[in-house]
C-alpha positions as a Markdown table, in Angstrom:
| # | Residue | x | y | z |
|---|---|---|---|---|
| 1 | Glu | -15.4 | 1.2 | 7.4 |
| 2 | Phe | -11.9 | 0.4 | 6.1 |
| 3 | Leu | -11.8 | 3.8 | 4.2 |
| 4 | Asp | -10.8 | 5.5 | 7.5 |
| 5 | Glu | -8.1 | 3.0 | 8.2 |
| 6 | Pro | -4.7 | 4.6 | 7.4 |
| 7 | Asp | -3.0 | 1.2 | 6.7 |
| 8 | Phe | -5.5 | 0.2 | 4.0 |
| 9 | Val | -5.5 | 1.2 | 0.3 |
| 10 | His | -8.2 | 0.8 | -2.4 |
| 11 | Leu | -6.8 | -0.9 | -5.5 |
| 12 | Gly | -10.1 | -0.7 | -7.5 |
| 13 | Arg | -13.4 | -2.6 | -8.0 |
| 14 | Gly | -14.0 | -3.1 | -4.3 |
| 15 | Cys | -10.5 | -4.5 | -3.6 |
| 16 | Met | -8.8 | -3.1 | -0.5 |
| 17 | Val | -5.5 | -4.3 | 1.0 |
| 18 | Asn | -3.6 | -3.8 | 4.2 |
| 19 | Met | -0.4 | -2.0 | 3.2 |
| 20 | Asn | 1.5 | -4.0 | 5.9 |
| 21 | Ser | 0.9 | -7.0 | 3.6 |
| 22 | Ile | 2.3 | -5.5 | 0.5 |
| 23 | Gln | 5.7 | -6.7 | -0.6 |
| 24 | Lys | 6.1 | -4.2 | -3.5 |
| 25 | Ile | 4.2 | -2.2 | -6.1 |
| 26 | Asp | 5.2 | -2.9 | -9.6 |
| 27 | His | 3.5 | -0.5 | -12.1 |
| 28 | Asp | 0.0 | -2.0 | -12.3 |
| 29 | Leu | 0.5 | -4.9 | -9.9 |
| 30 | Cys | 0.4 | -5.0 | -6.1 |
| 31 | Cys | 2.6 | -7.9 | -5.1 |
| 32 | Met | 1.6 | -9.3 | -1.7 |
| 33 | Lys | 3.8 | -11.0 | 0.9 |
| 34 | Asn | 1.8 | -14.2 | 0.6 |
| 35 | Gly | 2.8 | -14.5 | -3.1 |
| 36 | Glu | -0.5 | -13.2 | -4.6 |
| 37 | Ser | -0.4 | -10.4 | -7.2 |
| 38 | Leu | -3.4 | -8.1 | -7.5 |
| 39 | Leu | -4.1 | -5.8 | -10.4 |
| 40 | Ile | -4.3 | -2.0 | -9.6 |
| 41 | Ser | -6.9 | -0.2 | -11.6 |
| 42 | Arg | -5.7 | 2.4 | -14.0 |
| 43 | Arg | -7.8 | 5.1 | -12.2 |
| 44 | Glu | -6.2 | 4.3 | -8.8 |
| 45 | Arg | -2.6 | 3.6 | -9.9 |
| 46 | Ser | -1.0 | 6.9 | -9.0 |
| 47 | Lys | -3.0 | 7.3 | -5.8 |
| 48 | Val | -2.0 | 3.8 | -4.7 |
| 49 | Gln | 1.7 | 4.4 | -5.5 |
| 50 | Ser | 1.6 | 7.7 | -3.7 |
| 51 | Arg | -0.1 | 6.3 | -0.6 |
| 52 | Tyr | 2.2 | 3.3 | -0.4 |
| 53 | Asn | 5.3 | 5.5 | -0.7 |
| 54 | Asp | 4.0 | 7.8 | 2.1 |
| 55 | Phe | 3.2 | 4.7 | 4.2 |
| 56 | Met | 6.7 | 3.2 | 3.7 |
| 57 | Phe | 8.4 | 6.6 | 4.4 |
| 58 | Ser | 6.5 | 7.0 | 7.6 |
| 59 | Lys | 7.5 | 3.4 | 8.6 |
| 60 | Met | 11.1 | 4.2 | 7.9 |
| 61 | Asn | 10.9 | 7.4 | 10.0 |
| 62 | Glu | 9.2 | 5.5 | 12.8 |
| 63 | Arg | 12.0 | 2.9 | 12.9 |
| 64 | Lys | 14.7 | 5.6 | 12.9 |
| 65 | Arg | 13.0 | 7.3 | 15.8 |
| 66 | Gln | 13.0 | 4.0 | 17.7 |
| 67 | Gly | 16.7 | 3.5 | 16.8 |
| 68 | Ile | 15.9 | 0.3 | 14.8 |
| 69 | Gly | 17.0 | 1.2 | 11.3 |
């Protein structure tokens, strides 16, 4: 059911995270705002990075439209 949620991304082996909870993506690690680091599978790495970049870009555009950033 989370697969249709635009804010969630699949890291591999049944691990999905809410992109609003990600602090940064560092090559093969997904560093979360709560301090945890999760390994991104080799197969999903480029897809995760691309989806997260798109997500952050859309958030920045949204903030600009609202006059926040």
